[in-house]
Short mmCIF file of C-alpha atoms in Angstrom, two decimals:
data_model
loop_
_atom_site.label_atom_id
_atom_site.label_comp_id
_atom_site.label_asym_id
_atom_site.label_seq_id
_atom_site.Cartn_x
_atom_site.Cartn_y
_atom_site.Cartn_z
CA MET A 1 160.27 95.81 188.51
CA ALA A 2 158.65 94.48 191.64
CA SER A 3 160.63 91.88 193.58
CA GLU A 4 157.66 90.38 195.41
CA VAL A 5 155.03 88.29 193.66
CA THR A 6 151.35 88.84 194.46
CA ARG A 7 149.26 85.77 193.70
CA ILE A 8 145.65 86.21 192.62
CA ALA A 9 143.19 83.36 192.08
CA LEU A 10 140.56 83.65 189.32
CA SER A 11 137.16 82.00 189.64
CA GLY A 12 134.83 81.87 186.64
CA TYR A 13 133.40 79.63 183.93
CA TYR A 14 136.82 78.82 182.54
CA GLY A 15 138.10 75.70 180.82
CA PHE A 16 134.84 74.70 179.12
CA ASN A 17 135.65 75.57 175.49
CA ASN A 18 133.31 78.55 175.43
CA SER A 19 134.92 81.26 173.32
CA GLY A 20 133.09 84.04 175.15
CA ASP A 21 134.14 82.95 178.63
CA GLU A 22 137.65 82.17 177.46
CA ALA A 23 137.78 85.70 176.07
CA VAL A 24 136.72 87.00 179.49
CA LEU A 25 139.59 85.08 181.08
CA LEU A 26 142.17 86.27 178.56
CA SER A 27 140.90 89.85 178.89
CA ILE A 28 141.26 89.75 182.69
CA LEU A 29 144.71 88.16 182.50
CA THR A 30 146.04 90.79 180.10
CA ALA A 31 144.36 93.63 182.00
CA LEU A 32 145.92 92.40 185.26
CA GLU A 33 149.34 92.21 183.61
CA ARG A 34 149.07 95.80 182.40
CA ALA A 35 147.70 97.02 185.74
CA GLY A 36 150.50 95.26 187.61
CA GLU A 37 153.12 96.87 185.42
CA GLN A 38 151.57 100.29 185.96
CA ALA A 39 151.48 99.72 189.74
CA GLY A 40 155.07 98.44 189.84
CA MET A 41 154.12 94.96 191.03
CA LYS A 42 154.06 91.44 189.63
CA LEU A 43 150.64 89.81 189.69
CA GLU A 44 150.78 86.03 189.30
CA PRO A 45 147.39 84.48 188.45
CA VAL A 46 146.17 80.97 189.18
CA VAL A 47 143.01 80.01 187.31
CA LEU A 48 140.31 77.73 188.70
CA SER A 49 139.52 75.81 185.52
CA GLY A 50 137.45 72.93 184.25
CA ASP A 51 140.43 71.95 182.08
CA PRO A 52 143.64 73.15 183.78
CA ALA A 53 146.00 71.65 181.18
CA THR A 54 144.32 73.49 178.31
CA THR A 55 144.14 76.74 180.28
CA THR A 56 147.86 76.56 181.02
CA ARG A 57 148.70 75.68 177.42
CA LEU A 58 146.64 78.51 175.93
CA TYR A 59 147.55 81.32 178.31
CA GLY A 60 150.80 80.29 179.97
CA VAL A 61 149.46 80.61 183.51
CA ARG A 62 149.09 78.21 186.41
CA ALA A 63 145.68 76.52 186.58
CA VAL A 64 144.07 74.02 188.96
CA HIS A 65 140.89 71.99 188.69
CA ARG A 66 137.96 73.95 190.01
CA MET A 67 136.09 70.84 191.18
CA LYS A 68 138.93 69.07 193.00
CA PRO A 69 138.72 70.14 196.66
CA GLY A 70 142.42 69.70 197.37
CA ASP A 71 143.47 71.78 194.36
CA LEU A 72 140.85 74.42 195.07
CA LEU A 73 141.78 74.75 198.74
CA GLY A 74 145.47 74.87 197.95
CA ALA A 75 145.05 77.62 195.38
CA ILE A 76 142.94 79.77 197.70
CA ARG A 77 145.14 79.28 200.74
CA SER A 78 148.28 80.25 198.81
CA CYS A 79 146.82 83.30 197.06
CA ASP A 80 146.82 86.93 198.19
CA GLY A 81 143.30 87.54 196.85
CA LEU A 82 140.53 86.05 194.74
CA ILE A 83 138.74 87.47 191.71
CA SER A 84 135.24 86.21 190.92
CA GLY A 85 134.28 87.00 187.37
CA GLY A 86 133.58 88.09 184.86
CA GLY A 87 130.63 86.67 183.04
CA SER A 88 127.15 85.68 184.18
CA LEU A 89 128.15 83.63 187.20
CA LEU A 90 125.36 84.50 189.61
CA GLN A 91 122.26 83.38 187.74
CA ASP A 92 119.91 80.45 188.18
CA ALA A 93 118.47 80.29 184.66
CA THR A 94 120.77 77.46 183.54
CA SER A 95 121.11 75.60 186.85
CA SER A 96 120.24 75.93 190.52
CA LYS A 97 123.80 74.84 191.37
CA THR A 98 125.60 77.74 189.70
CA ILE A 99 125.04 80.40 192.37
CA PRO A 100 125.93 78.12 195.32
CA TYR A 101 129.20 77.09 193.65
CA TYR A 102 130.50 80.58 192.96
CA LEU A 103 129.35 81.90 196.34
CA ALA A 104 131.05 78.95 198.04
CA VAL A 105 134.36 79.73 196.35
CA LEU A 106 134.08 83.37 197.44
CA LYS A 107 133.11 82.43 200.97
CA LEU A 108 135.97 79.95 201.21
CA ALA A 109 138.43 82.70 200.32
CA GLN A 110 136.84 84.97 202.92
CA TRP A 111 137.14 82.25 205.57
CA PHE A 112 140.87 82.21 204.84
CA ARG A 113 140.86 86.01 205.24
CA LYS A 114 141.67 86.61 201.59
CA PRO A 115 140.32 89.78 199.96
CA THR A 116 137.72 89.01 197.31
CA PHE A 117 136.98 91.09 194.22
CA ILE A 118 133.78 90.93 192.17
CA TYR A 119 135.03 91.57 188.64
CA ALA A 120 132.62 92.94 186.01
CA GLN A 121 129.94 90.35 186.70
CA GLY A 122 126.56 90.20 185.04
CA VAL A 123 124.20 89.34 187.89
CA GLY A 124 120.90 87.66 187.17
CA PRO A 125 118.42 86.46 186.49
CA VAL A 126 118.05 85.23 190.08
CA ARG A 127 114.59 83.73 190.19
CA ARG A 128 114.95 82.14 193.62
CA GLU A 129 114.81 84.98 196.13
CA SER A 130 116.14 82.55 198.74
CA PHE A 131 119.57 83.24 197.19
CA TYR A 132 119.33 86.98 197.95
CA PRO A 133 120.65 86.96 201.54
CA TYR A 134 123.58 84.71 200.62
CA ILE A 135 124.61 86.93 197.72
CA ARG A 136 124.25 90.03 199.92
CA HIS A 137 126.30 88.43 202.70
CA VAL A 138 129.22 87.44 200.46
CA PHE A 139 129.25 90.63 198.39
CA ASN A 140 129.16 92.85 201.50
CA ARG A 141 132.37 91.15 202.62
CA SER A 142 134.14 91.71 199.31
CA ALA A 143 136.82 94.35 198.96
CA TYR A 144 135.60 95.54 195.57
CA ILE A 145 132.41 95.08 193.56
CA SER A 146 132.01 95.81 189.86
CA VAL A 147 129.19 94.75 187.55
CA ARG A 148 128.91 95.00 183.81
CA ASP A 149 125.57 96.83 183.53
CA ASN A 150 123.11 98.98 185.43
CA GLU A 151 120.55 96.19 185.50
CA SER A 152 122.94 94.05 187.56
CA ALA A 153 123.51 96.94 189.95
CA ASP A 154 119.74 97.46 190.24
CA LEU A 155 119.23 93.79 191.09
CA LEU A 156 121.94 93.86 193.76
CA THR A 157 120.35 96.99 195.19
CA ARG A 158 117.04 95.15 195.49
CA MET A 159 118.92 92.43 197.33
CA GLY A 160 119.98 94.99 199.91
CA LEU A 161 123.47 96.05 198.80
CA GLN A 162 124.41 99.71 198.85
CA ARG A 163 124.51 101.14 195.34
CA ASP A 164 127.49 103.40 196.07
CA ARG A 165 129.67 100.33 196.67
CA MET A 166 129.19 99.10 193.11
CA HIS A 167 131.14 100.16 190.05
CA VAL A 168 129.38 99.73 186.71
CA VAL A 169 131.99 98.84 184.10
CA PRO A 170 131.95 97.26 180.63
CA ASP A 171 132.39 93.55 180.03
CA PRO A 172 136.14 92.77 180.25
CA VAL A 173 136.15 91.56 176.64
CA MET A 174 135.71 95.14 175.44
CA GLY A 175 139.38 95.51 176.34
CA LEU A 176 140.57 92.43 174.45
CA ARG A 177 143.02 93.30 171.71
CA LEU A 178 144.15 91.56 168.58
CA PRO A 179 147.80 90.40 168.66
CA GLU A 180 150.14 93.13 167.52
CA ALA A 181 152.16 90.62 165.50
CA GLU A 182 151.14 87.41 163.80
CA SER A 183 151.92 84.24 165.74
CA GLY A 184 153.52 81.24 164.11
CA ASP A 185 150.66 79.12 165.47
CA ALA A 186 148.08 78.67 162.71
CA SER A 187 145.34 78.31 165.32
CA ALA A 188 145.86 81.94 166.31
CA HIS A 189 145.15 83.12 162.77
CA ALA A 190 141.86 83.92 161.14
CA MET A 191 140.70 81.23 158.73
CA LEU A 192 139.54 83.73 156.13
CA PRO A 193 141.20 83.71 152.73
CA VAL A 194 144.50 85.52 152.38
CA GLY A 195 144.25 88.55 150.13
CA ALA A 196 140.62 89.35 150.80
CA ALA A 197 139.83 93.00 151.48
CA GLN A 198 138.81 93.91 155.01
CA GLY A 199 135.19 92.85 155.38
CA PHE A 200 134.95 91.15 151.97
CA ASP A 201 135.93 87.80 150.47
CA GLU A 202 138.17 87.61 147.41
CA ALA A 203 135.11 87.83 145.12
CA GLY A 204 134.02 91.08 146.76
CA ARG A 205 131.15 89.62 148.76
CA PRO A 206 130.72 91.28 152.18
CA TYR A 207 131.11 88.92 155.11
CA VAL A 208 128.02 88.74 157.30
CA GLY A 209 129.05 87.06 160.54
CA VAL A 210 126.36 84.85 162.09
CA SER A 211 126.61 83.61 165.68
CA LEU A 212 123.85 81.20 166.72
CA ARG A 213 122.87 78.99 169.60
CA PHE A 214 119.90 76.70 170.10
CA TRP A 215 117.27 78.12 172.44
CA ASN A 216 113.65 77.31 171.56
CA GLU A 217 112.98 73.59 171.85
CA ASP A 218 110.77 73.64 168.76
CA ARG A 219 113.49 75.47 166.78
CA THR A 220 111.11 78.21 165.71
CA ASP A 221 113.87 80.72 166.40
CA MET A 222 116.23 78.93 164.01
CA THR A 223 113.52 78.78 161.35
CA ALA A 224 112.90 82.53 161.61
CA ILE A 225 116.63 83.25 161.43
CA ALA A 226 116.95 81.08 158.32
CA ASP A 227 114.07 83.00 156.72
CA MET A 228 115.79 86.28 157.61
CA LEU A 229 119.07 85.18 156.04
CA LYS A 230 117.33 83.93 152.89
CA ARG A 231 115.80 87.38 152.43
CA VAL A 232 119.21 89.01 152.83
CA CYS A 233 120.75 86.70 150.24
CA ARG A 234 117.93 87.33 147.77
CA ALA A 235 118.40 91.08 148.05
CA GLN A 236 122.21 91.25 148.02
CA THR A 237 125.14 89.00 147.26
CA VAL A 238 126.83 88.23 150.58
CA HIS A 239 129.08 85.66 152.23
CA LEU A 240 127.39 84.27 155.33
CA ARG A 241 130.13 83.31 157.78
CA PHE A 242 128.80 81.13 160.62
CA LEU A 243 130.84 81.57 163.81
CA PRO A 244 130.38 78.90 166.52
CA PHE A 245 131.30 80.45 169.87
CA HIS A 246 130.56 77.41 172.00
CA GLY A 247 132.03 74.39 170.31
CA GLN A 248 129.90 71.57 169.01
CA ALA A 249 126.61 72.96 170.34
CA ASP A 250 126.92 76.13 168.28
CA GLU A 251 128.21 74.20 165.29
CA GLU A 252 125.02 72.15 165.38
CA ALA A 253 122.89 75.30 165.54
CA SER A 254 124.81 76.75 162.58
CA ARG A 255 124.42 73.56 160.55
CA PHE A 256 120.71 73.46 161.34
CA VAL A 257 120.24 76.88 159.74
CA MET A 258 122.66 76.13 156.90
CA GLU A 259 120.60 73.05 156.07
CA SER A 260 117.56 75.31 155.70
CA LEU A 261 119.49 77.62 153.40
CA LYS A 262 121.18 75.07 151.14
CA ASP A 263 118.57 75.20 148.33
CA GLU A 264 119.18 78.94 147.88
CA VAL A 265 122.65 79.61 149.24
CA LYS A 266 125.59 77.54 148.09
CA LEU A 267 128.41 76.35 150.27
CA TRP A 268 131.64 78.16 149.58
CA ASN A 269 134.30 76.01 147.90
CA GLY A 270 137.24 78.27 148.52
CA ASP A 271 140.26 77.28 150.58
CA MET A 272 138.94 76.79 154.11
CA SER A 273 142.35 75.58 155.40
CA GLY A 274 140.89 72.21 156.29
CA ALA A 275 137.67 73.53 157.75
CA CYS A 276 135.75 70.91 155.80
CA ASP A 277 136.30 68.26 153.20
CA GLU A 278 137.41 69.48 149.79
CA ASN A 279 134.30 68.37 147.96
CA THR A 280 131.54 67.77 150.47
CA VAL A 281 130.14 68.60 153.85
CA GLU A 282 128.78 65.66 155.78
CA GLY A 283 126.72 65.15 158.94
CA ASP A 284 123.94 67.53 159.84
CA MET A 285 124.12 69.16 156.42
CA GLY A 286 122.74 66.00 154.80
CA ASP A 287 124.22 62.82 153.45
CA GLU A 288 126.66 64.60 151.18
CA VAL A 289 125.97 68.16 150.16
CA PRO A 290 128.22 69.15 147.23
CA TYR A 291 129.72 72.57 147.02
CA GLY A 292 128.04 74.60 144.33
CA ALA A 293 129.45 78.14 144.32
CA SER A 294 132.95 79.03 143.27
CA ALA A 295 134.82 81.97 144.71
CA VAL A 296 134.22 84.00 141.57
CA THR A 297 130.50 83.59 141.02
CA GLY A 298 128.04 86.34 141.78
CA SER A 299 125.76 84.30 144.02
CA SER A 300 125.62 84.43 147.79
CA VAL A 301 127.59 81.76 149.61
CA MET A 302 127.93 80.47 153.16
CA SER A 303 130.72 78.91 155.17
CA LEU A 304 131.21 77.54 158.66
CA CYS A 305 134.18 78.73 160.68
CA PRO A 306 136.21 75.81 162.00
CA ALA A 307 136.66 75.29 165.71
CA LEU A 308 138.97 77.98 167.08
CA GLU A 309 140.45 77.32 170.48
CA HIS A 310 142.05 80.66 171.22
CA PRO A 311 139.79 83.69 171.82
CA GLN A 312 141.96 85.97 169.72
CA ALA A 313 141.52 83.66 166.74
CA MET A 314 137.75 84.15 166.95
CA LEU A 315 138.22 87.87 167.56
CA ARG A 316 140.20 88.02 164.32
CA GLU A 317 137.40 86.20 162.51
CA VAL A 318 134.88 88.75 163.76
CA SER A 319 137.20 91.60 162.79
CA GLN A 320 137.01 90.39 159.16
CA CYS A 321 133.22 90.76 159.02
CA ARG A 322 131.42 93.67 157.44
CA VAL A 323 128.47 93.26 159.82
CA LEU A 324 127.57 90.64 162.40
CA VAL A 325 124.27 89.10 163.46
CA GLY A 326 124.63 87.50 166.86
CA MET A 327 122.82 85.59 169.57
CA ARG A 328 125.90 84.97 171.69
CA LEU A 329 126.69 87.95 173.92
CA HIS A 330 130.39 87.85 173.26
CA SER A 331 129.92 87.74 169.51
CA LEU A 332 128.32 91.17 169.90
CA ILE A 333 131.04 92.36 172.28
CA TYR A 334 133.75 91.15 169.87
CA ALA A 335 132.03 93.07 167.07
CA ALA A 336 131.71 96.22 169.15
CA SER A 337 135.36 96.11 170.18
CA GLN A 338 136.33 95.99 166.49
CA GLU A 339 133.70 98.59 165.54
CA ILE A 340 131.82 96.11 163.38
CA PRO A 341 128.10 96.98 163.06
CA MET A 342 126.16 94.33 164.93
CA LEU A 343 122.56 93.23 165.14
CA GLY A 344 121.60 91.30 168.24
CA ILE A 345 118.98 88.58 168.53
CA SER A 346 117.99 88.41 172.18
CA TYR A 347 117.43 85.20 174.12
CA ASP A 348 118.44 86.63 177.51
CA PRO A 349 118.28 90.08 179.17
CA LYS A 350 122.08 90.32 179.06
CA ILE A 351 121.88 90.77 175.27
CA ASP A 352 119.57 93.75 175.60
CA GLN A 353 121.59 95.18 178.48
CA PHE A 354 124.78 95.21 176.43
CA LEU A 355 123.07 96.68 173.36
CA HIS A 356 121.60 99.44 175.52
CA ARG A 357 125.12 100.55 176.43
CA LEU A 358 125.60 101.33 172.74
CA ASN A 359 122.16 102.91 172.41
CA LEU A 360 121.04 99.95 170.32
CA THR A 361 118.10 97.56 170.55
CA ALA A 362 117.87 93.94 169.48
CA VAL A 363 116.68 93.29 165.94
CA GLY A 364 114.45 90.57 167.34
CA SER A 365 114.30 87.83 169.94
CA THR A 366 113.91 84.10 170.15
CA ALA A 367 110.28 84.76 171.07
CA ARG A 368 109.63 87.06 168.11
CA LEU A 369 111.72 87.75 165.03
CA ASP A 370 110.13 89.42 162.02
CA ALA A 371 112.27 88.00 159.23
CA SER A 372 111.46 90.79 156.77
CA GLU A 373 112.18 93.63 159.21
CA ALA A 374 115.35 91.97 160.48
CA ALA A 375 116.62 91.37 156.93
CA ASP A 376 116.00 95.02 156.09
CA ALA A 377 118.01 96.01 159.18
CA ILE A 378 120.94 93.85 158.05
CA LEU A 379 120.84 95.30 154.55
CA HIS A 380 120.69 98.82 155.96
CA SER A 381 123.73 98.10 158.12
CA LEU A 382 125.65 96.78 155.11
CA GLU A 383 124.94 100.01 153.26
CA ASN A 384 125.89 102.26 156.16
CA VAL A 385 128.94 100.71 157.81
CA GLU A 386 131.03 103.86 157.93
CA ALA A 387 128.15 105.94 159.28
CA TRP A 388 127.59 103.35 162.03
CA GLN A 389 131.25 103.41 162.96
CA THR A 390 131.30 107.20 163.12
CA ALA A 391 128.18 107.28 165.28
CA HIS A 392 129.49 104.70 167.79
CA HIS A 393 133.26 105.30 167.81
CA GLN A 394 133.30 107.58 170.83
CA VAL A 395 131.23 105.38 173.12
CA ILE A 396 133.14 102.24 172.08
CA SER A 397 136.48 103.94 172.78
CA ALA A 398 135.24 104.95 176.22
CA LEU A 399 134.05 101.41 176.97
CA LYS A 400 137.44 99.99 176.02
CA GLN A 401 139.19 102.30 178.48
CA GLU A 402 136.65 101.63 181.24
CA ALA A 403 137.10 97.87 180.79
CA GLU A 404 140.58 98.22 182.33
CA GLN A 405 139.31 99.80 185.56
CA PRO A 406 138.58 96.65 187.61
CA ALA A 407 142.12 95.32 187.08
CA GLN A 408 143.54 98.69 188.07
CA GLN A 409 141.39 98.74 191.20
CA VAL A 410 142.45 95.20 192.17
CA ALA A 411 146.14 96.02 191.66
CA ALA A 412 145.86 99.26 193.64
CA TRP A 413 144.09 97.51 196.54
CA LEU A 414 146.64 94.70 196.73
CA ARG A 415 149.59 97.08 196.42
CA HIS A 416 148.26 99.22 199.26
CA LYS A 417 147.66 96.23 201.54
CA LYS A 418 151.09 94.79 200.79
#
């Protein structure tokens, strides 16, 4: 047991109730803990968070507000190093302020002569080439650089960084594990019915996980997805399980599609442990849409997963699916880590980049989704789950092991410098 504590600050999109980014944080925290134990040292993290109280409550670590200058400066000055990542931090698709913020945090640490570590980041898109020299400058002064795909490494190379300095590793979430033992906290449990077989509800319907987000302003992508799911339900009895990865925004996207399905697919009236009212669903689903399918009928049904705060609770939900159809990147990564056949719908290059690591391609995109072809792909996956798992087991196992490498590299660097 190491007697000296090594403090490491973590900078990322943490504390914003995004299940994917929270999973990144939890994955890094647990990987650092294991790497520290292996290196004979105690790594003590401090997270730069948008909601420090929630971060501390969920993960039992110190957290400070990422936008309060005093807290931010104090955390960086008192740390022995700073991790930036993972996730898609350096991109300007969502905002022109994102790249300057994360570079500023890195540069601040470098000004205080703290080693900085780029941890499994997905870089890009970077549409403003004016950012290139700043990214190159900060990354060249980092002790370690890892990115989560070859496309990110290619982009950094075009910016002028040396390719041999970069390590291409999987997304950290590939290393996230389900709890070995059940927690007494109900929020850490899956909300699927007790007694159901793995991948099926108690009536024998296979769970088809569905992770959606709004993208097209005219909602043509949601309309095509609804058409795809209708075709699946007409061809086979299934249980569509909508999984909102980003809070209310994803719930609204799920309800939008569920509204389109309600004439053909009934809402499930099984025990949802308080996920919705016993007799009706209100709000975006209509004035009051009554449940129409019991747990023992032969018709397809749909249900909406309740809000799950802890990443492992959502990971458990995904682990109960037979197949998963996902727009959110981390819904696909969750599925891969649990060897659940997944079909990606691409809205961003990062979706395609992850699927390529598994030798897969997206079933469609927000620009073009052939509902008939996509439905056939889902049905084919449902019929060939075991074959899919056999075909992809080796590469998934390798990705899980490789996901631990950045934490091991960080621990080794800090131990050597200590």
